[in-house]
């Protein structure tokens, strides 16, 4: 799937209010899930001497998918194709 197709698919699952004129919701969501990624990495450093086991890597991969999902509608809300934002 290319980035713009992903963006269109993500748009179909957007259920927040005022889709098409509300960059606040996806911005807050992006901030939240980026924080979850950072927290998981922090705990690996703190608790596992920086060693990422398979379970932790999988959990981070899941959160990165959420990051990507929020980037897609935020790009839409700001009038950008996701491929255009990625190229920038």
Short mmCIF file of C-alpha atoms in Angstrom, two decimals:
data_model
loop_
_atom_site.label_atom_id
_atom_site.label_comp_id
_atom_site.label_asym_id
_atom_site.label_seq_id
_atom_site.Cartn_x
_atom_site.Cartn_y
_atom_site.Cartn_z
CA UNK A 1 0.00 0.00 0.00
CA UNK A 2 1.36 3.41 -0.85
CA UNK A 3 1.18 6.30 1.59
CA UNK A 4 -1.77 8.06 -0.02
CA UNK A 5 -3.78 4.82 -0.15
CA UNK A 6 -2.98 4.34 3.56
CA UNK A 7 -4.12 7.89 4.25
CA UNK A 8 -7.42 7.26 2.46
CA UNK A 9 -7.95 4.02 4.39
CA UNK A 10 -7.17 5.72 7.69
CA UNK A 11 -9.63 8.48 6.83
CA UNK A 12 -12.42 5.89 6.57
CA UNK A 13 -11.83 4.86 10.18
CA UNK A 14 -11.76 8.40 11.58
CA UNK A 15 -14.66 8.77 13.99
CA UNK A 16 -13.83 12.03 15.74
CA UNK A 17 -16.02 15.10 15.44
CA UNK A 18 -15.70 17.56 12.59
CA UNK A 19 -13.59 15.36 10.30
CA UNK A 20 -12.21 17.66 7.63
CA UNK A 21 -11.81 20.73 9.82
CA UNK A 22 -10.34 19.51 13.08
CA UNK A 23 -6.56 19.09 13.34
CA UNK A 24 -6.71 19.14 17.15
CA UNK A 25 -7.96 15.57 17.66
CA UNK A 26 -5.32 13.83 15.54
CA UNK A 27 -2.62 16.12 16.96
CA UNK A 28 -3.52 15.12 20.52
CA UNK A 29 -3.71 11.46 19.51
CA UNK A 30 -0.31 11.67 17.85
CA UNK A 31 1.18 13.23 20.94
CA UNK A 32 -0.30 10.51 23.13
CA UNK A 33 0.90 7.55 21.09
CA UNK A 34 4.33 9.09 20.52
CA UNK A 35 4.55 9.32 24.30
CA UNK A 36 3.67 5.63 24.56
CA UNK A 37 6.53 4.79 22.18
CA UNK A 38 8.92 6.92 24.23
CA UNK A 39 7.73 5.32 27.48
CA UNK A 40 8.32 1.81 26.17
CA UNK A 41 11.82 2.73 25.00
CA UNK A 42 12.52 4.42 28.35
CA UNK A 43 11.53 1.27 30.22
CA UNK A 44 13.86 -0.83 28.08
CA UNK A 45 16.71 1.49 28.99
CA UNK A 46 15.74 1.56 32.66
CA UNK A 47 14.72 -2.07 33.20
CA UNK A 48 16.52 -4.11 30.54
CA UNK A 49 19.88 -2.40 30.09
CA UNK A 50 18.80 -1.25 26.63
CA UNK A 51 18.07 -4.77 25.36
CA UNK A 52 14.91 -4.94 23.25
CA UNK A 53 13.31 -8.39 23.46
CA UNK A 54 10.85 -9.67 20.85
CA UNK A 55 7.78 -8.86 22.97
CA UNK A 56 8.87 -5.27 23.53
CA UNK A 57 9.77 -4.79 19.88
CA UNK A 58 6.31 -6.06 18.91
CA UNK A 59 4.64 -3.70 21.39
CA UNK A 60 6.60 -0.76 19.99
CA UNK A 61 5.71 -1.79 16.43
CA UNK A 62 2.03 -1.66 17.42
CA UNK A 63 2.44 1.84 18.83
CA UNK A 64 4.33 2.97 15.71
CA UNK A 65 1.33 1.84 13.68
CA UNK A 66 -0.81 4.11 15.84
CA UNK A 67 1.63 6.98 15.26
CA UNK A 68 1.30 6.45 11.53
CA UNK A 69 -2.49 6.36 11.79
CA UNK A 70 -2.59 9.75 13.54
CA UNK A 71 -0.10 11.29 11.09
CA UNK A 72 -2.38 10.30 8.21
CA UNK A 73 -5.53 12.19 9.30
CA UNK A 74 -3.50 15.11 10.62
CA UNK A 75 -1.96 15.45 7.17
CA UNK A 76 -5.46 15.34 5.69
CA UNK A 77 -6.72 17.97 8.11
CA UNK A 78 -3.87 20.26 7.05
CA UNK A 79 -4.52 19.67 3.36
CA UNK A 80 -1.52 17.46 2.56
CA UNK A 81 -1.26 14.09 0.89
CA UNK A 82 0.68 11.79 3.20
CA UNK A 83 3.24 11.15 0.45
CA UNK A 84 3.76 14.91 0.16
CA UNK A 85 4.33 15.20 3.92
CA UNK A 86 6.74 12.25 3.87
CA UNK A 87 8.71 13.79 0.99
CA UNK A 88 9.01 17.08 2.89
#
